[in-house]
mmCIF file of C-alpha atoms and ligand atoms in Angstrom:
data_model
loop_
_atom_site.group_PDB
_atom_site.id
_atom_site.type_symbol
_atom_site.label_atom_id
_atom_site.label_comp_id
_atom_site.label_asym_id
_atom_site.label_seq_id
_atom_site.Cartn_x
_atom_site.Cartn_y
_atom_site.Cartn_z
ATOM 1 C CA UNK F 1 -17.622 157.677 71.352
ATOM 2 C CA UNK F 2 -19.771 156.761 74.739
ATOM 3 C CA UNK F 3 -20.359 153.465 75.731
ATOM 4 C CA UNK F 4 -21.757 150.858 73.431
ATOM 5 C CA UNK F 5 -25.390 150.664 73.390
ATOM 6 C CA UNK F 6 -27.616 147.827 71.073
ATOM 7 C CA UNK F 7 -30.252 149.772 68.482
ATOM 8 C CA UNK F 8 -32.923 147.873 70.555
ATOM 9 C CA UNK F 9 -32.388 149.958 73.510
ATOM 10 C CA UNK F 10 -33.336 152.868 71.109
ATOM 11 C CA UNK F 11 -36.697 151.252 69.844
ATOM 12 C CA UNK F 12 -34.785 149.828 66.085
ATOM 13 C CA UNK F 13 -35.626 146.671 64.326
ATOM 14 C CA UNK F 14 -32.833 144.814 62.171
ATOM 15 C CA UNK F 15 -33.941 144.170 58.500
ATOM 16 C CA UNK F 16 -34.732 140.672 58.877
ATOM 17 C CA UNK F 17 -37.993 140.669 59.461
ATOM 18 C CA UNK F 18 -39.194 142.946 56.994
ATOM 19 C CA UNK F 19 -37.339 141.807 54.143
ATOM 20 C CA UNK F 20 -38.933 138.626 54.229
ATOM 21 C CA UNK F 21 -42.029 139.417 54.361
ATOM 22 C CA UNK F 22 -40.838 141.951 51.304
ATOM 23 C CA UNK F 23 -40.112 139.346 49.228
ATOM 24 C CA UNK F 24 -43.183 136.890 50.068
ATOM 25 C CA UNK F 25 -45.262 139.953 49.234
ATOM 26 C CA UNK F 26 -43.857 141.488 46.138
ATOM 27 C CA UNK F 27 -43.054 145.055 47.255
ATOM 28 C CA UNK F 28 -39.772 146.740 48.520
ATOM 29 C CA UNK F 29 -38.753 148.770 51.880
ATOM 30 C CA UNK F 30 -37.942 152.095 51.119
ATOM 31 C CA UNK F 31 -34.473 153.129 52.443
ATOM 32 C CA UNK F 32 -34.244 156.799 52.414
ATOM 33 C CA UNK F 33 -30.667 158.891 53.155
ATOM 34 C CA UNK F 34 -30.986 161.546 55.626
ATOM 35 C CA UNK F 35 -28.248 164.049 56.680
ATOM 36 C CA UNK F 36 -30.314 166.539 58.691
ATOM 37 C CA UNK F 37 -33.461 167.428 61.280
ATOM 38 C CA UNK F 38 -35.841 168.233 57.837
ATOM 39 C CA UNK F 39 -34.941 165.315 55.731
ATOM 40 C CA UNK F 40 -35.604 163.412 59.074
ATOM 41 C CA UNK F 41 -38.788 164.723 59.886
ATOM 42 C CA UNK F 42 -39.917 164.655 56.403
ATOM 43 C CA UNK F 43 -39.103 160.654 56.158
ATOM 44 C CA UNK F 44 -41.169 159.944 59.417
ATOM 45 C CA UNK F 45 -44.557 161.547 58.992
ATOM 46 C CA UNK F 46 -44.040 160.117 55.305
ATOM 47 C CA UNK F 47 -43.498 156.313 56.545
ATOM 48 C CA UNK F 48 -46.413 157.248 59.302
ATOM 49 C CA UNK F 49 -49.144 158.679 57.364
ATOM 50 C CA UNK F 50 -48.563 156.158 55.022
ATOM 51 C CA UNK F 51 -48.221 152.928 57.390
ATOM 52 C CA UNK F 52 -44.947 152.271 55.784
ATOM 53 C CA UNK F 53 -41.877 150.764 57.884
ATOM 54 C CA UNK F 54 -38.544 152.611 56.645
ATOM 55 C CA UNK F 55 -34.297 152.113 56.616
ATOM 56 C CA UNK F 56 -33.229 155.323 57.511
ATOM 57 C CA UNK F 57 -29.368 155.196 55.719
ATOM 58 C CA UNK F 58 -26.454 157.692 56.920
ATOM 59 C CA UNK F 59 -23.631 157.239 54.471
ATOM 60 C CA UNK F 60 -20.186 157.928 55.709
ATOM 61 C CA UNK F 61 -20.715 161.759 54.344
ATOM 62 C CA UNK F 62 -23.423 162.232 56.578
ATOM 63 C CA UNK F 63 -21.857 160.231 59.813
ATOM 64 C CA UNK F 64 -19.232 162.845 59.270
ATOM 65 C CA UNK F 65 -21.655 165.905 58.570
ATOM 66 C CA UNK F 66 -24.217 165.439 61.569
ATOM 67 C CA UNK F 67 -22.177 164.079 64.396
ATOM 68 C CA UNK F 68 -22.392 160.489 64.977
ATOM 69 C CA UNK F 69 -23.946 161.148 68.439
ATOM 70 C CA UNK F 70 -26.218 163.645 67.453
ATOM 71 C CA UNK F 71 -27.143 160.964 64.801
ATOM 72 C CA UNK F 72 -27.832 158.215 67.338
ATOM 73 C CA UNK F 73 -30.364 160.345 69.285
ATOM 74 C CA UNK F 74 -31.704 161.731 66.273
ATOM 75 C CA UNK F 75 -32.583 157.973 65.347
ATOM 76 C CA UNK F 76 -33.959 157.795 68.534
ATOM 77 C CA UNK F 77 -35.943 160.846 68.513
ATOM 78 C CA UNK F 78 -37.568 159.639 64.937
ATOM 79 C CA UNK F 79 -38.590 156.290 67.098
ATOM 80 C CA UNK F 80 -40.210 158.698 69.678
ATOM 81 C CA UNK F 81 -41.959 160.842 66.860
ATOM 82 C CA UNK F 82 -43.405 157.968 65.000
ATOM 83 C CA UNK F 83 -44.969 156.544 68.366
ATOM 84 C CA UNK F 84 -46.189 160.039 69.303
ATOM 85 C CA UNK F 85 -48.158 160.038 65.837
ATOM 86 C CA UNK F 86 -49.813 156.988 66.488
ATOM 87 C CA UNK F 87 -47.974 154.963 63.699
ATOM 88 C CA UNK F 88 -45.800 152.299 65.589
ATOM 89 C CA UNK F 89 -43.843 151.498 62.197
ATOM 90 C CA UNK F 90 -40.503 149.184 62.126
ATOM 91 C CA UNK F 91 -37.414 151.744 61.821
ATOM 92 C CA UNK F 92 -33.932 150.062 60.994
ATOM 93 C CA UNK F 93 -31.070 152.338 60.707
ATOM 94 C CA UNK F 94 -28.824 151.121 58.094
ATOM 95 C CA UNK F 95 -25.066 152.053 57.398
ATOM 96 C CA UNK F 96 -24.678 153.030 53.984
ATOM 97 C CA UNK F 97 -21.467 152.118 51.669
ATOM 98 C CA UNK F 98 -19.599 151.225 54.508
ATOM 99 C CA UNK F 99 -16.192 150.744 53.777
ATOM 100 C CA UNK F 100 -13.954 149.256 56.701
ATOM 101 C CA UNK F 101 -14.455 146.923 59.322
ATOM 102 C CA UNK F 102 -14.031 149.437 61.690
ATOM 103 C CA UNK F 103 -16.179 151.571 60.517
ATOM 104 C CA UNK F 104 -19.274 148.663 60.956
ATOM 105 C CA UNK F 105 -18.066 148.093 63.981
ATOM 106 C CA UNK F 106 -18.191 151.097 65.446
ATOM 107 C CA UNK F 107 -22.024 151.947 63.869
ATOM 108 C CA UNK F 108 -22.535 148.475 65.214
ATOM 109 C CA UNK F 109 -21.480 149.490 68.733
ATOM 110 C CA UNK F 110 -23.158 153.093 68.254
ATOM 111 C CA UNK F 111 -26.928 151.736 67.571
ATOM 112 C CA UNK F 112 -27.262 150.625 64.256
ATOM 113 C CA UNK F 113 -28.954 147.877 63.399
ATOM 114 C CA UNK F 114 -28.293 147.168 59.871
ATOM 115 C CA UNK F 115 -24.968 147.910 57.980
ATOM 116 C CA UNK F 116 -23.456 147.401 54.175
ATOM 117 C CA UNK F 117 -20.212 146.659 53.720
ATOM 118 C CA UNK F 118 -19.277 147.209 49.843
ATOM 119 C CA UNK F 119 -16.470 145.836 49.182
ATOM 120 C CA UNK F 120 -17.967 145.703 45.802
ATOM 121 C CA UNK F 121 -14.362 147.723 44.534
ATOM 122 C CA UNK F 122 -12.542 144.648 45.618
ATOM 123 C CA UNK F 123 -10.984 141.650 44.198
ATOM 124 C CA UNK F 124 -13.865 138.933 44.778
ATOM 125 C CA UNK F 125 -11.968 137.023 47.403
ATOM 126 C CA UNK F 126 -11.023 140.302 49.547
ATOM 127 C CA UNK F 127 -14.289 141.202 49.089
ATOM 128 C CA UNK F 128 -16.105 137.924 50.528
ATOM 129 C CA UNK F 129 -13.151 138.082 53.654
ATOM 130 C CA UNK F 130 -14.197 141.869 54.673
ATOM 131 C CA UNK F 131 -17.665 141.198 54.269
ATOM 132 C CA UNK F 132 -17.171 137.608 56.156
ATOM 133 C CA UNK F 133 -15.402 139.344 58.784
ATOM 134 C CA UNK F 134 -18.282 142.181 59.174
ATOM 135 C CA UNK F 135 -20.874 139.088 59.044
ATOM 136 C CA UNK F 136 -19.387 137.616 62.091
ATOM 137 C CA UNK F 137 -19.343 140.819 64.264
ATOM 138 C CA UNK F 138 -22.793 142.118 63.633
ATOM 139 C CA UNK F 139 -24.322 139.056 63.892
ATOM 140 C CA UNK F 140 -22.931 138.547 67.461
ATOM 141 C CA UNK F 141 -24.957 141.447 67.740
ATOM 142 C CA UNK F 142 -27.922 140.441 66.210
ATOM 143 C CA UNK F 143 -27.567 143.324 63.408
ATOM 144 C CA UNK F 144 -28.107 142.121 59.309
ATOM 145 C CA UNK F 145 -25.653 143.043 56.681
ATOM 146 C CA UNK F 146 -25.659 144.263 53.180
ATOM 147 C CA UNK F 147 -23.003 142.990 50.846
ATOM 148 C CA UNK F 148 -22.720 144.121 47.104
ATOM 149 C CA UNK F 149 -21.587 142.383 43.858
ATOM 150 C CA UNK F 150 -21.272 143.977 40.805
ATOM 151 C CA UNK F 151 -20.361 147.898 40.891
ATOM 152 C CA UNK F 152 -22.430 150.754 39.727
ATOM 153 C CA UNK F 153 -21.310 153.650 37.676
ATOM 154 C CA UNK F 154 -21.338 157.107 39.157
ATOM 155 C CA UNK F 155 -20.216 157.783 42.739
ATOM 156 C CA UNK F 156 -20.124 155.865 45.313
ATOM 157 C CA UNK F 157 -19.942 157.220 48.745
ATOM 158 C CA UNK F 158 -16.250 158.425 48.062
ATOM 159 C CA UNK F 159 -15.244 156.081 45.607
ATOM 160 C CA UNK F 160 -15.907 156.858 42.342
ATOM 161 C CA UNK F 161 -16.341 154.035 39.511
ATOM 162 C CA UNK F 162 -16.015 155.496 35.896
ATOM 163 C CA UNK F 163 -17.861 152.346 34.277
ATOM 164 C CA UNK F 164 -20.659 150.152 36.002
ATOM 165 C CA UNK F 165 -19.474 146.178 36.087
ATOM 166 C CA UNK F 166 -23.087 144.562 36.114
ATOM 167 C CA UNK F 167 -23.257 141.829 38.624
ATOM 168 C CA UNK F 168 -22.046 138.139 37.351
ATOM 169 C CA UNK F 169 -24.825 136.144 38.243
ATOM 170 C CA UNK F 170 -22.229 133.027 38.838
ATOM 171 C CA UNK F 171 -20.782 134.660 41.316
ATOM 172 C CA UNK F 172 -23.778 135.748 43.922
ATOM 173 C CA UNK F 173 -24.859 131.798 45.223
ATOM 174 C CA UNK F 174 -20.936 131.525 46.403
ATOM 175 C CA UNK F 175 -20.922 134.913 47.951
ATOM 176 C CA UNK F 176 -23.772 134.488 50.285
ATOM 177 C CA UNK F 177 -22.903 131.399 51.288
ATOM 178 C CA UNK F 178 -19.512 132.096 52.177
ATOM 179 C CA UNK F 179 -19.969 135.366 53.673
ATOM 180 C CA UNK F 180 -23.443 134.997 55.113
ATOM 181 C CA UNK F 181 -24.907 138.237 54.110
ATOM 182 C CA UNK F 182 -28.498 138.526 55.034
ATOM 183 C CA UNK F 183 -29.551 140.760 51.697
ATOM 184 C CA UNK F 184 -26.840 141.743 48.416
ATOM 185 C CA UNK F 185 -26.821 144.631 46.872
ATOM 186 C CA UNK F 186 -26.595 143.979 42.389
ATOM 187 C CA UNK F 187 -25.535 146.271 40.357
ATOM 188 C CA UNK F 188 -27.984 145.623 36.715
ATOM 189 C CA UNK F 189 -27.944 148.923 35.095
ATOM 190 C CA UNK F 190 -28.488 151.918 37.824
ATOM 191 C CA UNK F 191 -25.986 154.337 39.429
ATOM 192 C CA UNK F 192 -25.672 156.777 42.035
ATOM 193 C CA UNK F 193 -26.261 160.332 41.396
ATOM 194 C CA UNK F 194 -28.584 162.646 39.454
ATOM 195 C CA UNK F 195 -27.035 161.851 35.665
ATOM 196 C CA UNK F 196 -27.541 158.240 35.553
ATOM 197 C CA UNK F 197 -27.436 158.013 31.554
ATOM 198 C CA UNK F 198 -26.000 160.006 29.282
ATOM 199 C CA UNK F 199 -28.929 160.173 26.427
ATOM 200 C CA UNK F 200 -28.272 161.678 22.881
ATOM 201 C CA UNK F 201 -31.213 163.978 21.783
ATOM 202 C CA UNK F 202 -34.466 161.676 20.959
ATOM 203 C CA UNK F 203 -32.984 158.840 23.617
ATOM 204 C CA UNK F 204 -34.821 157.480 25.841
ATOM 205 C CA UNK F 205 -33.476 155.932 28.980
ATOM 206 C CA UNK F 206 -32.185 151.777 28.149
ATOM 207 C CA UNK F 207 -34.437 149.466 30.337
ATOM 208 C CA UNK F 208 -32.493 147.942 33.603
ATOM 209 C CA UNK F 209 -30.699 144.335 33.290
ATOM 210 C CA UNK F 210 -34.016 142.706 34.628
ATOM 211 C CA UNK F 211 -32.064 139.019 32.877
ATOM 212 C CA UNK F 212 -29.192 139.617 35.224
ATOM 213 C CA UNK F 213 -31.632 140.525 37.924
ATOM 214 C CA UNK F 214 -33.473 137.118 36.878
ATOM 215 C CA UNK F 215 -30.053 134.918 36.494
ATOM 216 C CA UNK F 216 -29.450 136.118 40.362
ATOM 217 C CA UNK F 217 -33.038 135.363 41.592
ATOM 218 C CA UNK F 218 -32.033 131.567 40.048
ATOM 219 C CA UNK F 219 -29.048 131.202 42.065
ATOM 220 C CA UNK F 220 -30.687 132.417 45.106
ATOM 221 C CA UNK F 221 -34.288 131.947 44.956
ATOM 222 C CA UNK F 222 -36.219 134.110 47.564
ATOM 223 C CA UNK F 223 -32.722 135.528 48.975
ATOM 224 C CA UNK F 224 -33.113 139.672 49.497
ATOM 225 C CA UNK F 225 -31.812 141.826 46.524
ATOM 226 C CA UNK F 226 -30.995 145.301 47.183
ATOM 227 C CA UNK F 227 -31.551 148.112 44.326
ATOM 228 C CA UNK F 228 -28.905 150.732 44.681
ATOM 229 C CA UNK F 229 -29.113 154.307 42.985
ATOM 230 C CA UNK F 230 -33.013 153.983 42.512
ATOM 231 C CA UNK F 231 -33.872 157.700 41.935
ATOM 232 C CA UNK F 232 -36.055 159.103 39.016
ATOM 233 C CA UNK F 233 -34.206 161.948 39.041
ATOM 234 C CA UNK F 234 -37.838 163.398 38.613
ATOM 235 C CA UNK F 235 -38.120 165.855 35.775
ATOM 236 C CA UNK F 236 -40.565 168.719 37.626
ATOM 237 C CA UNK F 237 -37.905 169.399 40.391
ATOM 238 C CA UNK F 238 -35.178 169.258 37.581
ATOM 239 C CA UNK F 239 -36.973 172.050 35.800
ATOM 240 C CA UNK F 240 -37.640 174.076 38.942
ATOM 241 C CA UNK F 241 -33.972 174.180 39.779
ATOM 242 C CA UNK F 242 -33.053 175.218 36.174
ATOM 243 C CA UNK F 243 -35.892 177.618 35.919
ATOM 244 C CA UNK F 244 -34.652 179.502 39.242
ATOM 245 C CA UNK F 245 -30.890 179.692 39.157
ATOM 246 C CA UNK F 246 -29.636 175.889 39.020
ATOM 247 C CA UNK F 247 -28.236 174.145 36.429
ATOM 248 C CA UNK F 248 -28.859 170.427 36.201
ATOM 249 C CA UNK F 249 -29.021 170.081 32.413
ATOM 250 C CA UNK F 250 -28.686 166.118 30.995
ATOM 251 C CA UNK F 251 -30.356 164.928 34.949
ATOM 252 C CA UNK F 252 -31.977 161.937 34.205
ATOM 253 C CA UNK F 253 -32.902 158.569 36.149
ATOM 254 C CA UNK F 254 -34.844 155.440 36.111
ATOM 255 C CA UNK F 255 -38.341 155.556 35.024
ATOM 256 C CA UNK F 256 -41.166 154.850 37.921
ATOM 257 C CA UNK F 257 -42.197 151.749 36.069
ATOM 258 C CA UNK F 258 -39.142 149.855 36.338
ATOM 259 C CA UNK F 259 -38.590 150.373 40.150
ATOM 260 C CA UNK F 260 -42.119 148.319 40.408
ATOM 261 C CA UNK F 261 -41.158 146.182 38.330
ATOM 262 C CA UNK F 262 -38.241 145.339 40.490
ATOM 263 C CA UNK F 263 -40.057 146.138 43.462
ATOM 264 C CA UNK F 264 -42.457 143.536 42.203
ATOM 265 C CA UNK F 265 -39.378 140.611 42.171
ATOM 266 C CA UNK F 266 -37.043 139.584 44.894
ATOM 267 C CA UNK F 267 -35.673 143.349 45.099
ATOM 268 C CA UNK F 268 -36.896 143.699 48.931
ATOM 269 C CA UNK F 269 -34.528 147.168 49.472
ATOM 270 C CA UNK F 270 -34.762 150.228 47.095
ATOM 271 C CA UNK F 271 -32.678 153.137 47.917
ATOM 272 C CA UNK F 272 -33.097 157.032 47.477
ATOM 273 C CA UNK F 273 -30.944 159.851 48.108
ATOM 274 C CA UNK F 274 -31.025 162.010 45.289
ATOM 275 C CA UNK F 275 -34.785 162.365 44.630
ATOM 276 C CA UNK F 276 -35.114 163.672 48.311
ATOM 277 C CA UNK F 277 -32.038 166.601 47.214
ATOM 278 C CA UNK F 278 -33.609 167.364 44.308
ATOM 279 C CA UNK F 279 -37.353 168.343 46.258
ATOM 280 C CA UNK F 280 -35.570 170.314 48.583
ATOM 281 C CA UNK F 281 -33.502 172.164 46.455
ATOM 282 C CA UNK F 282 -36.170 172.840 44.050
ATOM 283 C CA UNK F 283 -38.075 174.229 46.671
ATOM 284 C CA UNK F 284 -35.784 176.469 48.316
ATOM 285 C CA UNK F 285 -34.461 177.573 45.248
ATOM 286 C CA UNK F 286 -37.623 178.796 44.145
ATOM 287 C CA UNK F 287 -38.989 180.114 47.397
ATOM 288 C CA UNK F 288 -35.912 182.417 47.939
ATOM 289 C CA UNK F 289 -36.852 183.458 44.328
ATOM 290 C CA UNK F 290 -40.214 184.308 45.219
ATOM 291 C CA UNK F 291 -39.817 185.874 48.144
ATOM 292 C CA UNK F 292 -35.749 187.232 48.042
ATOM 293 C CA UNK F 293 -36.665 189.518 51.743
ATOM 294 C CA UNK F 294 -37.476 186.174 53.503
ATOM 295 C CA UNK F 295 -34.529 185.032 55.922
ATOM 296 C CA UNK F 296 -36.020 182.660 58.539
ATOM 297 C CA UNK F 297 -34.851 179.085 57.437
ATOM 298 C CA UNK F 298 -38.232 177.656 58.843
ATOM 299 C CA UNK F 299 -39.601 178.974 56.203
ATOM 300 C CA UNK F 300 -37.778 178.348 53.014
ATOM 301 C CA UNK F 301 -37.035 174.847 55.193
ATOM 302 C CA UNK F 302 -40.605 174.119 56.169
ATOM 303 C CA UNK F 303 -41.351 174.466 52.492
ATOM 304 C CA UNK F 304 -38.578 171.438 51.263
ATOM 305 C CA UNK F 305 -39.957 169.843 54.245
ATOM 306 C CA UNK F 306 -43.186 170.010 52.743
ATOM 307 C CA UNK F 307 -42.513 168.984 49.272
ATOM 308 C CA UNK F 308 -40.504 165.705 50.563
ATOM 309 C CA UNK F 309 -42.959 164.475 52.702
ATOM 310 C CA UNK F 310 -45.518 164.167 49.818
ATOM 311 C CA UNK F 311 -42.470 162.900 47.250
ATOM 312 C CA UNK F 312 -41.645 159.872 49.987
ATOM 313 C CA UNK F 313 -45.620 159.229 50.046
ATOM 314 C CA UNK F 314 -46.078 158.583 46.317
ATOM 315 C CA UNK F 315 -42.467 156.446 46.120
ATOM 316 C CA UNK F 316 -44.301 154.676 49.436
ATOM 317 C CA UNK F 317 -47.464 154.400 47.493
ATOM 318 C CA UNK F 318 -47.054 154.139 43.593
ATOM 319 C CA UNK F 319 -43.129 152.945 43.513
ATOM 320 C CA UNK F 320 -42.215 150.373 46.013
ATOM 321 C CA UNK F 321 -45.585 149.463 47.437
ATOM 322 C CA UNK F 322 -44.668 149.715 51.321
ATOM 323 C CA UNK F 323 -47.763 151.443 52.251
ATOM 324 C CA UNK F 324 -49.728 149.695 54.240
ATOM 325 C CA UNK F 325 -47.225 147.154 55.117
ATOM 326 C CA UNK F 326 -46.293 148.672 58.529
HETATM 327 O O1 G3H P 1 -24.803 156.254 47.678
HETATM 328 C C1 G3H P 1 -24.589 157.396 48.062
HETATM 329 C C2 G3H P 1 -25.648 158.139 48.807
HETATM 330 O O2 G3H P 1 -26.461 158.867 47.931
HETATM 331 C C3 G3H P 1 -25.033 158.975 49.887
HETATM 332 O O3 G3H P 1 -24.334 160.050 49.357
HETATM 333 O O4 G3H P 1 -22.072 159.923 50.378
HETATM 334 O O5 G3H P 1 -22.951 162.080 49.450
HETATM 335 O O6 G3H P 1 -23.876 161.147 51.579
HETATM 336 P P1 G3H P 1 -23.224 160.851 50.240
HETATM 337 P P1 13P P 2 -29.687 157.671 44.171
HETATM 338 O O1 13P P 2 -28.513 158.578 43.942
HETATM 339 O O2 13P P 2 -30.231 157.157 42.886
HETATM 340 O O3 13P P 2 -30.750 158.316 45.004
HETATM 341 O O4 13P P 2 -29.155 156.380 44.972
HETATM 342 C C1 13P P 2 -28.984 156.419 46.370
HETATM 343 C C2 13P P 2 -28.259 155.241 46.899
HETATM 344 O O5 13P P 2 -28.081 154.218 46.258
HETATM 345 C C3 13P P 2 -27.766 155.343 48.279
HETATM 346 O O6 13P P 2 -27.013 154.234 48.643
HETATM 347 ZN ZN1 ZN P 3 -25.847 153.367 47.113
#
């Protein structure tokens, strides 16, 4: 790695900020995953055209996929891009799932300006000391922190939890005060993934904990809440990837209306990965069915591109209500 450099000197804003004014007004901030130039690209003129500020999240995976320098002036290049369009919107780059100390720091020191640490797999005391110890670092460098409580089902980053453990609402009051987190991640029902519930024919999919997510609002009134594995696994791209080759059968998620719901409450952070992977591989899937000659990756690129700029406008405008809020 180069020298250190702070995410201001690359145009970033820490979390802070728009959280609060998140939670005074009722909606979330979208954070989206990216792990290439598309998904990128796709996430700006989104946020833009919409007047939306945006986390843009690199999970471990993707630190290790892209290059963590390439990433850093990819961040900046998105700062450039947005200014260029005319839409000045606040851009955080958030660590996703981190899961050392070392790894913070060195995102920290490498221009990101918001990190997680989940320690969420932890025994509750190791858990508030990592995330303490995280705390203390970034905030020397002015950069806000995600903690979680609670673990969701599915897969994690690497780690892989065979049962969700919702968040115990006793437990969230004492963790923010002794690690200082600025926003906590709760785990009431979601997961990671595309196959968030298993459903038996005529199911539908059981509502989220909203009385755990109420039980934590108590303990910490106003305090930023963090929605993990907030996909809708959306059923049209699902059907284009089984109608043209895939096979995603049993991929479901959580219904539109209880993200606004949420989004509605102190949930200030909802994030999505998989809805963004299921667009573009719908779309590629079925253009290289359409058109099996075609071998420029502009185009069967430029079409996912396409199809995920107009998904992250209607989560911007119809699910977490951050249009506008730029
Ligand atoms: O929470 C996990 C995110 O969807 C990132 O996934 O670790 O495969 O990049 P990844
Ligand atoms: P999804 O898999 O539901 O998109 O969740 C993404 C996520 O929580 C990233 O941290
Ligand atoms: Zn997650």
């Amino acid at each position: 790695m180069g020298d250190a450099i702070s995410y201001k000197d690359l145009g970033l804003v820490n979390s802070r900020e728009l959280f609060r004014k998140a939670v005074d007004g009722g909606y979330a901030i979208p954070a989206y995953n990216f792990n290439n130039l598309e998904q990128l690209q796709a996430i700006i003129t989104a946020c833009v055209e919409t007047r939306s500020p945006v986390i843009l999240q690199i999970s471990k995976g993707a630190r290790n996929y892209a290059n963590e320098t390439m990433l850093r002036y990819m961040a900046k290049g998105a700062v450039e891009m947005a200014k260029e369009m005319g839409g000045d919107i606040p851009i955080v780059l958030h660590l996703d799932h981190g899961d050392s100390f070392e790894l913070c720091k060195n995102c920290i020191d490498s221009g990101f300006s918001s990190i997680m640490i989940d320690g969420s797999h932890l025994p509750y005391d190791e858990n508030v000391a990592l995330t303490r110890q995280v705390v203390e670092y970034a905030h020397t460098h002015d950069v806000t922190v995600e903690g979680e409580l609670g673990v969701l089902a599915g897969i994690e980053d690497e780690v892989v939890a065979e049962k969700s453990t919702y968040t115990q609402p006793e437990e969230v009051e004492d963790f923010v005060k002794k690690t200082g987190v600025d926003s906590l991640a709760i785990s009431i029902g979601t997961s990671h993934g595309a196959y968030k519930f298993k459903l038996k024919e005529g199911e539908s999919v059981p509502p989220l904990r909203f009385d755990i997510l109420e039980e934590c609002e108590k303990r910490i009134p106003g305090f930023p809440i963090v929605l993990h594995g907030a996909s809708s696994v959306i059923p049209e791209y699902v059907a284009l990837i089984n109608q043209y080759g895939g096979k995603m059968d049993g991929a479901v998620g959580v219904p539109e209306d209880q993200l606004r719901k949420a989004a509605a409450s102190a949930v200030c952070k909802i994030n999505i990965d998989s809805d963004g992977r299921l667009a573009v591989t719908a779309k590629i899937r079925e253009y290289l069915a359409n058109d099996p000659g075609e071998f420029d990756p502009r185009k069967y690129l430029g079409a996912a591109r396409k199809e995920l700029i107009s998904l992250i406008k209607h989560k911007n405008e119809a699910v977490v209500g951050s249009a506008g809020k730029a």
